One Martini backbone bead per residue (centre of mass of N, CA, C, O) as a GRO file, in nm:
protein
  122
    1UNK     BB    1   4.038  -4.999   0.217
    2UNK     BB    2   4.221  -4.873   0.414
    3UNK     BB    3   4.447  -4.637   0.566
    4UNK     BB    4   4.675  -4.854   0.604
    5UNK     BB    5   4.700  -4.965   0.325
    6UNK     BB    6   4.779  -4.683   0.207
    7UNK     BB    7   5.040  -4.648   0.383
    8UNK     BB    8   5.171  -4.916   0.275
    9UNK     BB    9   5.169  -4.800  -0.032
   10UNK     BB   10   5.324  -4.538  -0.007
   11UNK     BB   11   5.591  -4.680   0.120
   12UNK     BB   12   5.594  -4.822  -0.169
   13UNK     BB   13   5.565  -4.607  -0.357
   14UNK     BB   14   5.242  -4.590  -0.384
   15UNK     BB   15   4.916  -4.546  -0.508
   16UNK     BB   16   4.609  -4.493  -0.571
   17UNK     BB   17   4.369  -4.517  -0.786
   18UNK     BB   18   4.175  -4.291  -0.822
   19UNK     BB   19   3.912  -4.275  -0.594
   20UNK     BB   20   3.863  -4.202  -0.271
   21UNK     BB   21   3.655  -4.308  -0.040
   22UNK     BB   22   3.460  -4.140   0.184
   23UNK     BB   23   3.232  -4.302   0.444
   24UNK     BB   24   2.967  -4.164   0.589
   25UNK     BB   25   2.915  -4.464   0.727
   26UNK     BB   26   2.854  -4.762   0.612
   27UNK     BB   27   3.023  -5.027   0.478
   28UNK     BB   28   2.960  -5.203   0.199
   29UNK     BB   29   3.053  -5.532   0.111
   30UNK     BB   30   3.135  -5.399  -0.178
   31UNK     BB   31   3.340  -5.204  -0.046
   32UNK     BB   32   3.521  -5.440   0.048
   33UNK     BB   33   3.881  -5.432   0.021
   34UNK     BB   34   3.961  -5.342  -0.280
   35UNK     BB   35   3.836  -5.082  -0.226
   36UNK     BB   36   3.885  -4.725  -0.216
   37UNK     BB   37   3.780  -4.736   0.097
   38UNK     BB   38   3.651  -4.512   0.401
   39UNK     BB   39   3.547  -4.548   0.700
   40UNK     BB   40   3.298  -4.362   0.888
   41UNK     BB   41   3.178  -4.362   1.205
   42UNK     BB   42   2.972  -4.286   1.405
   43UNK     BB   43   3.141  -4.039   1.628
   44UNK     BB   44   3.370  -4.027   1.513
   45UNK     BB   45   3.735  -3.891   1.478
   46UNK     BB   46   3.898  -3.744   1.255
   47UNK     BB   47   4.097  -3.521   1.353
   48UNK     BB   48   4.287  -3.774   1.474
   49UNK     BB   49   4.369  -3.850   1.187
   50UNK     BB   50   4.590  -4.003   0.983
   51UNK     BB   51   4.594  -3.853   0.630
   52UNK     BB   52   4.878  -3.828   0.475
   53UNK     BB   53   4.838  -4.082   0.268
   54UNK     BB   54   4.650  -3.863   0.094
   55UNK     BB   55   4.838  -3.693  -0.019
   56UNK     BB   56   4.776  -3.666  -0.335
   57UNK     BB   57   4.459  -3.759  -0.331
   58UNK     BB   58   4.163  -3.849  -0.442
   59UNK     BB   59   3.860  -3.743  -0.300
   60UNK     BB   60   3.547  -3.860  -0.169
   61UNK     BB   61   3.284  -3.786  -0.028
   62UNK     BB   62   2.999  -3.983   0.169
   63UNK     BB   63   2.689  -3.916   0.276
   64UNK     BB   64   2.468  -4.192   0.421
   65UNK     BB   65   2.520  -4.087   0.730
   66UNK     BB   66   2.383  -3.829   0.959
   67UNK     BB   67   2.693  -3.679   1.048
   68UNK     BB   68   2.821  -3.367   1.065
   69UNK     BB   69   3.042  -3.403   1.262
   70UNK     BB   70   3.186  -3.578   1.076
   71UNK     BB   71   3.200  -3.459   0.810
   72UNK     BB   72   3.317  -3.167   0.891
   73UNK     BB   73   3.589  -3.286   0.999
   74UNK     BB   74   3.674  -3.480   0.727
   75UNK     BB   75   3.715  -3.217   0.559
   76UNK     BB   76   3.924  -3.061   0.711
   77UNK     BB   77   4.123  -3.271   0.738
   78UNK     BB   78   4.164  -3.324   0.433
   79UNK     BB   79   4.265  -3.063   0.364
   80UNK     BB   80   4.520  -3.019   0.589
   81UNK     BB   81   4.664  -3.298   0.456
   82UNK     BB   82   4.635  -3.288   0.111
   83UNK     BB   83   4.373  -3.351  -0.030
   84UNK     BB   84   4.213  -3.421  -0.328
   85UNK     BB   85   3.893  -3.260  -0.362
   86UNK     BB   86   3.660  -3.343  -0.547
   87UNK     BB   87   3.402  -3.395  -0.342
   88UNK     BB   88   3.019  -3.451  -0.244
   89UNK     BB   89   2.786  -3.665  -0.118
   90UNK     BB   90   2.419  -3.592  -0.068
   91UNK     BB   91   2.075  -3.653  -0.091
   92UNK     BB   92   2.122  -3.721  -0.425
   93UNK     BB   93   2.404  -3.536  -0.446
   94UNK     BB   94   2.668  -3.369  -0.638
   95UNK     BB   95   2.970  -3.161  -0.513
   96UNK     BB   96   3.204  -3.009  -0.660
   97UNK     BB   97   3.516  -2.888  -0.566
   98UNK     BB   98   3.672  -2.893  -0.793
   99UNK     BB   99   3.853  -2.770  -1.046
  100UNK     BB  100   3.727  -2.714  -1.389
  101UNK     BB  101   3.761  -2.610  -1.712
  102UNK     BB  102   3.417  -2.698  -1.747
  103UNK     BB  103   3.109  -2.765  -1.690
  104UNK     BB  104   3.125  -3.068  -1.820
  105UNK     BB  105   3.301  -3.183  -1.597
  106UNK     BB  106   3.168  -3.091  -1.360
  107UNK     BB  107   2.893  -3.252  -1.428
  108UNK     BB  108   3.047  -3.542  -1.423
  109UNK     BB  109   3.135  -3.556  -1.139
  110UNK     BB  110   2.851  -3.501  -1.017
  111UNK     BB  111   2.764  -3.792  -1.149
  112UNK     BB  112   2.946  -3.939  -1.006
  113UNK     BB  113   2.882  -3.897  -0.721
  114UNK     BB  114   2.578  -3.994  -0.746
  115UNK     BB  115   2.632  -4.290  -0.822
  116UNK     BB  116   2.803  -4.357  -0.562
  117UNK     BB  117   2.600  -4.334  -0.368
  118UNK     BB  118   2.399  -4.509  -0.456
  119UNK     BB  119   2.561  -4.760  -0.413
  120UNK     BB  120   2.624  -4.705  -0.103
  121UNK     BB  121   2.275  -4.707  -0.049
  122UNK     BB  122   2.215  -5.025  -0.116
   0.00000   0.00000   0.00000
């Protein structure tokens, strides 16, 4: 599912269920199509993209390919657009950014981010 697909959903007054994955690096074939995942290829400029369709949508960033400028620009652009940042994952670790009621929920979010990163890196 591309950002354009999500834009069409929002125009139709719906939004993705669950967490949208924003992947810095190549998106595996298993994640293409129906999966709510957006690919940011190395060297792209997320700050120039229209992220408004993700306002109020939970988003997780996955750093699959080392490209710090893209990752940094994506975090800033998503935050500025009003996306709800669940967290990010890189180097085999998950880092929750959202506020959680307790440490158990925060640890579950970290595990979720790690598992998704592992799936993306296969």
